[in-house]
Amino acid sequence: MGRRTDRNKEPGGKLSVAEFLRLVPERLKKIAGSSDSDVEQAADYPVNRLAAEIHPGTQNLRIAKVCTLSADTKLYTLIPDPESGTASLAPFAPGQYISVRVEKDGRILSRPYSLASSPEEAAGNGKGDGVYEIAVRRIPGGEVSGHIHENWEIGTRVTVSEPMGEFTYERLRDAGCVVGIAGGVGITPFRSHIRSILRGGESFRLILLYGVRKEEDIIFGSELEEAAKSGMIRVVYVYSDEKKTGCESGFITPGLIRRYAPDSEYSVFACGPSSMYRFLEAELPALGLRRKYVRYDAKGQIMEPRGEPDYTPADGSEYSITVRRNGDGKTVKCHPDETVMSAIERGGIAVPSGCRSGECGYCHSRLVSGRCYIPASRDGRRQADKIYGYIHPCVSYPRSDLVIEVPPVPAGPSVRGDTE
Amino acid sequence: MTYEYDVVVVGAGNGGLTAASRLAQEGLRVVLLERHNLPGGCAASFVRGRFEFEASLHELCGVGTPEKPGAVRRLFTQLGADAGFINEKNLFRAITVGEDGFDVTLKSGGEEFYRSVTEACPGSEKAVRKLRKLMDDTEKALEYNDASKGSPSKLVMLLKYSKFLLSASHSIDDILRSLGFTLKERHILETYWSYLGVPADELNAFHYLEMLRGYINGGAGVPYHKSYGLSLSLADVFLKNGGEIRYNTEVTGLIFENGRVAGVTAGADEYRAKEVVSNVIPHNVFGMKGRENIPPREKRLLNARKLGISFICIYLGLDATAEELGIKDYSLFVAHMASSRNQYLAEHAKGMYVVNCLNVAVPDATPEGTCSLFFTVPIFTEKLIRGFDSGNYREMKSEVAELYIEDYERVTGIRIKDRIEEISVATPVTFARYFGSPNGTAYGYELSKWDSLMARNLSQESELNIAGLTFCGGHSVRGDGYGVSYESGMSAAEAVIKRMKGSRDGQKD
Ligand SMILES: Cc1cc2nc3c(=O)[nH]c(=O)nc-3n(C[C@H](O)[C@H](O)[C@H](O)COP(=O)(O)OP(=O)(O)OC[C@H]3O[C@@H](n4cnc5c(N)ncnc54)[C@H](O)[C@@H]3O)c2cc1C
Ligand code: FES
């Protein structure tokens, strides 16, 4: 009954066909009444301005300080360089990295480095007085790390990407306690977490298992010990090549993790060399943790691809890669255990790169013809990429001659990774 | 460098990819310039851990079945793109909480839809019959309109298709009321209003019913490899037909010659062409170098327009299956108040949002033992992101995500919070970054009353009328949405082909 009254109470309004005839005149009136000044530039809208602050693409910075941390590692302090167009540093979350660009012998090369300082330090007092810190370990025979060690000094101008990467703490996803596993210079993202926790930025409990070969390889030692006094952080040194009282020795195994982990739920965050990831991926399942509680940083370049569980041997000992870009073509040579990206860069062609780990998608390229070996541990492509023949050259190894279309490094600020 | 082509297409979104593919199919020399390093624009996906998330698509209307293809499926077939679609049998479930609330599920497919409406709205048989008649009449009116090549006889329209004229000039709410639907029934039928971004008391009835018809007939479709698969399939046919795509290439200027657009510039490079097709929103094009050549009447149009809506999207990878969690619906619309006008104006988690579970339609969309949820919160008013700044951006994203996750748990009784394995949150800032659109709008221009589909349609000959430049995409005449963006690309290409063929024939004489 109620429904009937409802229906009757609402007679069908007054619709009129004349409305149709009014559509155009009303529109014309509305348009005639508006201004013919230039339309506001998209960049001036508040949301776009915020987007530009958070995602500037590239940042132009200057070295403000250089510190030697150990025999092979230096700490660089970077500050904004307003003269080159960067007035303040882009915000980030601990665990993120920046891709650092260098020019060497006329070639543009880039490498990711974790931000080792905290977001709070990057913000400063909001007056462009913030800093980033990165710790650079010199890799024997390394192209870029060596170049940085030799050339970067106070005042050097450097171009870096905006902060990128997903190795961050998210309270909606991660446990309230994190067991951090740091291998060697893999301590850097944890230093950022720690400095943020101490400054009231992040809040979770961190139990840090810090693995190095010997005591002298430890960096940030006194700082870590000081931080441990806060009660939020615990630091355990694990030496693989020597024994010390009060410290662990050997590798960071499930048994060792269990010894320090809490009884309640915890997340494992791991950052270190590729050998460590390989070891942990094989060993960690023994802990029976849910997958959501195990997180790895972008895994970086594989040192010896032959050690990968799914390694596919090559028939040849050298392949040629034809790189097409904007109508031009150039051919370079590539060893089967060298990434397509590094061969192309060696050939003097700049390739967009961010993580160099297969994760950020920034090097996304079309494989026109040929076959590659792409280790499952690094394959961060989308389903459709695989179907339509797109690869991430940073983690692809040739298994035949290749023809590949590589996009140019974007001019200006539209450098973009795959973060939101 | 200076490059020469027949046509330059700017932007590889749905509209641009379609236009480029169609033009290349015609044998024209086409270059597609895209500032991002991927094709698709909105139609993209991204990977987090072992999950790949659909970035924007809920469902495509106008897919139909292989036997009874809808407009979108036909378009992909015509272009030779090999997209795989899956049909979804339910249109949506809508839960509106509160005193005038409801919990209903509407089905897609002709008969099933009307039956499910009658079930959800007891006593509405007569009104439903009238609605059905109106939908059929509208279809006939459109056929007549098409047959008359856009210049229908006013008299025939008035005599034979007056119902169509009414729906073409009134709001969906007025029309449904005139058919005899009660307030609550109207709210149920208007559930999809947010897809067009204008509250039902203002939203053009014809437009809404057209969209609804696309979803009802043959069912909504979901691409098997996400919308990004559709984008790559279009890029693929374009390349196979000799097209060229240049990524990481941002167009920054228009080249004018003799009052005509004769190409574009991207940094130091010039791309000259007989025709330019822009998938980039007119606002941005009119902000480029060369803007002094834009006639004042076009600037007036843009200055009169209101930008369309944007979104906050929450993407969740869960470490349990949909079944284990008790998730049964592909599309769930949650609202805390029934009136769309009030939803439009509401605070966070007090208005409306949509939650999709792709696994319901595509069971293997995520790895075994997992599923994903995709929350879409339309950002109708700027106040919803007021207070976001670069310092608190991350924390604000977590806070907003938490609000909606908890609300979803309360409304559905389904526990998801402790199952989150991956989470990602996109905001208007994200969309501003990826599309470069003003205020991160994903819907072009608001379909306000004066700027409705019909009003745009009737004026299209005289608007954005710049020789050598054709627009396509969610910001053009037909409004936002995947289906219409594809179709707008098609129309833009056809218009260009017609002009180019015409001028070629002209030269021969
Ligand atoms: C979260 C979300 C959910 C949605 N859900 C649905 C849904 O379920 N169903 C539906 O039908 N629709 C949905 N839509 C809407 C739909 O995605 C859009 O309306 C449609 O994709 C618009 O397509 P477009 O052709 O306008 O291209 P866009 O996606 O706008 O792409 C434009 C392209 O141009 C590029 N570009 C911009 N400026 C330049 C320049 N200066 N130089 C070179 N390139 C440039 C951009 O990078 C981009 O690739 C949704 C949108 C979003 C964001
Ligand atoms: S550089 Fe990140 S995927 Fe290749």
PDB file of N, CA, C and O in Angstrom, chain A residues 282-308:
ATOM      1  N   ALA A 282      65.970 -19.251  -0.768  1.00  0.00           N
ATOM      2  CA  ALA A 282      65.975 -20.693  -0.575  1.00  0.00           C
ATOM      3  C   ALA A 282      65.705 -21.057   0.891  1.00  0.00           C
ATOM      4  O   ALA A 282      65.062 -22.053   1.185  1.00  0.00           O
ATOM      5  N   GLU A 283      66.193 -20.242   1.820  1.00  0.00           N
ATOM      6  CA  GLU A 283      66.157 -20.606   3.233  1.00  0.00           C
ATOM      7  C   GLU A 283      64.927 -20.111   3.997  1.00  0.00           C
ATOM      8  O   GLU A 283      64.430 -20.782   4.888  1.00  0.00           O
ATOM      9  N   LEU A 284      64.466 -18.897   3.675  1.00  0.00           N
ATOM     10  CA  LEU A 284      63.420 -18.286   4.503  1.00  0.00           C
ATOM     11  C   LEU A 284      62.109 -19.065   4.599  1.00  0.00           C
ATOM     12  O   LEU A 284      61.438 -19.002   5.631  1.00  0.00           O
ATOM     13  N   PRO A 285      61.716 -19.809   3.538  1.00  0.00           N
ATOM     14  CA  PRO A 285      60.465 -20.568   3.664  1.00  0.00           C
ATOM     15  C   PRO A 285      60.430 -21.422   4.925  1.00  0.00           C
ATOM     16  O   PRO A 285      59.357 -21.689   5.475  1.00  0.00           O
ATOM     17  N   ALA A 286      61.599 -21.834   5.435  1.00  0.00           N
ATOM     18  CA  ALA A 286      61.645 -22.651   6.646  1.00  0.00           C
ATOM     19  C   ALA A 286      61.003 -21.942   7.837  1.00  0.00           C
ATOM     20  O   ALA A 286      60.581 -22.580   8.800  1.00  0.00           O
ATOM     21  N   LEU A 287      60.919 -20.616   7.775  1.00  0.00           N
ATOM     22  CA  LEU A 287      60.318 -19.874   8.897  1.00  0.00           C
ATOM     23  C   LEU A 287      58.791 -19.952   8.866  1.00  0.00           C
ATOM     24  O   LEU A 287      58.125 -19.617   9.842  1.00  0.00           O
ATOM     25  N   GLY A 288      58.250 -20.381   7.727  1.00  0.00           N
ATOM     26  CA  GLY A 288      56.797 -20.498   7.614  1.00  0.00           C
ATOM     27  C   GLY A 288      56.057 -19.173   7.688  1.00  0.00           C
ATOM     28  O   GLY A 288      54.892 -19.128   8.083  1.00  0.00           O
ATOM     29  N   LEU A 289      56.708 -18.090   7.321  1.00  0.00           N
ATOM     30  CA  LEU A 289      56.046 -16.780   7.365  1.00  0.00           C
ATOM     31  C   LEU A 289      55.089 -16.630   6.193  1.00  0.00           C
ATOM     32  O   LEU A 289      55.315 -17.187   5.123  1.00  0.00           O
ATOM     33  N   ARG A 290      54.014 -15.865   6.398  1.00  0.00           N
ATOM     34  CA  ARG A 290      53.147 -15.538   5.265  1.00  0.00           C
ATOM     35  C   ARG A 290      53.949 -14.678   4.298  1.00  0.00           C
ATOM     36  O   ARG A 290      54.813 -13.904   4.714  1.00  0.00           O
ATOM     37  N   ARG A 291      53.606 -14.791   3.018  1.00  0.00           N
ATOM     38  CA  ARG A 291      54.394 -14.043   2.030  1.00  0.00           C
ATOM     39  C   ARG A 291      54.379 -12.553   2.258  1.00  0.00           C
ATOM     40  O   ARG A 291      55.327 -11.842   1.945  1.00  0.00           O
ATOM     41  N   LYS A 292      53.265 -12.090   2.781  1.00  0.00           N
ATOM     42  CA  LYS A 292      53.156 -10.647   2.995  1.00  0.00           C
ATOM     43  C   LYS A 292      54.175 -10.159   4.017  1.00  0.00           C
ATOM     44  O   LYS A 292      54.463  -8.971   4.098  1.00  0.00           O
ATOM     45  N   TYR A 293      54.718 -11.070   4.797  1.00  0.00           N
ATOM     46  CA  TYR A 293      55.661 -10.663   5.832  1.00  0.00           C
ATOM     47  C   TYR A 293      57.119 -10.806   5.402  1.00  0.00           C
ATOM     48  O   TYR A 293      58.020 -10.685   6.236  1.00  0.00           O
ATOM     49  N   VAL A 294      57.354 -11.074   4.132  1.00  0.00           N
ATOM     50  CA  VAL A 294      58.741 -11.128   3.645  1.00  0.00           C
ATOM     51  C   VAL A 294      58.891 -10.147   2.488  1.00  0.00           C
ATOM     52  O   VAL A 294      58.210 -10.259   1.476  1.00  0.00           O
ATOM     53  N   ARG A 295      59.719  -9.166   2.664  1.00  0.00           N
ATOM     54  CA  ARG A 295      59.879  -8.163   1.610  1.00  0.00           C
ATOM     55  C   ARG A 295      61.361  -7.948   1.284  1.00  0.00           C
ATOM     56  O   ARG A 295      62.195  -7.834   2.178  1.00  0.00           O
ATOM     57  N   TYR A 296      61.639  -7.917  -0.002  1.00  0.00           N
ATOM     58  CA  TYR A 296      63.007  -7.673  -0.468  1.00  0.00           C
ATOM     59  C   TYR A 296      63.077  -6.302  -1.121  1.00  0.00           C
ATOM     60  O   TYR A 296      62.138  -5.859  -1.763  1.00  0.00           O
ATOM     61  N   ASP A 297      64.209  -5.666  -0.997  1.00  0.00           N
ATOM     62  CA  ASP A 297      64.442  -4.428  -1.746  1.00  0.00           C
ATOM     63  C   ASP A 297      64.576  -4.793  -3.231  1.00  0.00           C
ATOM     64  O   ASP A 297      64.737  -5.973  -3.564  1.00  0.00           O
ATOM     65  N   ALA A 298      64.500  -3.795  -4.112  1.00  0.00           N
ATOM     66  CA  ALA A 298      64.792  -4.030  -5.529  1.00  0.00           C
ATOM     67  C   ALA A 298      66.120  -4.773  -5.558  1.00  0.00           C
ATOM     68  O   ALA A 298      67.096  -4.330  -4.952  1.00  0.00           O
ATOM     69  N   LYS A 299      66.165  -5.921  -6.266  1.00  0.00           N
ATOM     70  CA  LYS A 299      67.284  -6.834  -6.035  1.00  0.00           C
ATOM     71  C   LYS A 299      68.568  -6.485  -6.765  1.00  0.00           C
ATOM     72  O   LYS A 299      69.593  -7.133  -6.550  1.00  0.00           O
ATOM     73  N   GLY A 300      68.496  -5.513  -7.648  1.00  0.00           N
ATOM     74  CA  GLY A 300      69.740  -5.078  -8.270  1.00  0.00           C
ATOM     75  C   GLY A 300      70.260  -6.046  -9.311  1.00  0.00           C
ATOM     76  O   GLY A 300      69.651  -7.067  -9.617  1.00  0.00           O
ATOM     77  N   GLN A 301      71.395  -5.657  -9.837  1.00  0.00           N
ATOM     78  CA  GLN A 301      72.057  -6.435 -10.879  1.00  0.00           C
ATOM     79  C   GLN A 301      72.458  -7.800 -10.315  1.00  0.00           C
ATOM     80  O   GLN A 301      72.914  -7.892  -9.178  1.00  0.00           O
ATOM     81  N   ILE A 302      72.330  -8.842 -11.115  1.00  0.00           N
ATOM     82  CA  ILE A 302      72.790 -10.164 -10.697  1.00  0.00           C
ATOM     83  C   ILE A 302      74.279 -10.253 -10.969  1.00  0.00           C
ATOM     84  O   ILE A 302      74.727  -9.940 -12.064  1.00  0.00           O
ATOM     85  N   MET A 303      75.039 -10.652  -9.951  1.00  0.00           N
ATOM     86  CA  MET A 303      76.478 -10.714 -10.158  1.00  0.00           C
ATOM     87  C   MET A 303      76.868 -11.886 -11.052  1.00  0.00           C
ATOM     88  O   MET A 303      77.541 -11.731 -12.048  1.00  0.00           O
ATOM     89  N   GLU A 304      76.407 -13.106 -10.720  1.00  0.00           N
ATOM     90  CA  GLU A 304      76.687 -14.232 -11.624  1.00  0.00           C
ATOM     91  C   GLU A 304      75.363 -14.880 -12.003  1.00  0.00           C
ATOM     92  O   GLU A 304      74.837 -15.685 -11.252  1.00  0.00           O
ATOM     93  N   PRO A 305      74.825 -14.552 -13.179  1.00  0.00           N
ATOM     94  CA  PRO A 305      73.533 -15.108 -13.586  1.00  0.00           C
ATOM     95  C   PRO A 305      73.528 -16.640 -13.591  1.00  0.00           C
ATOM     96  O   PRO A 305      72.504 -17.253 -13.363  1.00  0.00           O
ATOM     97  N   ARG A 306      74.704 -17.243 -13.791  1.00  0.00           N
ATOM     98  CA  ARG A 306      74.760 -18.712 -13.824  1.00  0.00           C
ATOM     99  C   ARG A 306      74.283 -19.338 -12.528  1.00  0.00           C
ATOM    100  O   ARG A 306      73.869 -20.494 -12.493  1.00  0.00           O
ATOM    101  N   GLY A 307      74.345 -18.585 -11.448  1.00  0.00           N
ATOM    102  CA  GLY A 307      73.919 -19.122 -10.156  1.00  0.00           C
ATOM    103  C   GLY A 307      72.411 -19.111  -9.965  1.00  0.00           C
ATOM    104  O   GLY A 307      71.900 -19.641  -8.998  1.00  0.00           O
ATOM    105  N   GLU A 308      71.673 -18.495 -10.879  1.00  0.00           N
ATOM    106  CA  GLU A 308      70.214 -18.423 -10.725  1.00  0.00           C
ATOM    107  C   GLU A 308      69.604 -19.812 -10.913  1.00  0.00           C
ATOM    108  O   GLU A 308      70.033 -20.555 -11.805  1.00  0.00           O
TER     109      GLU A 308
END
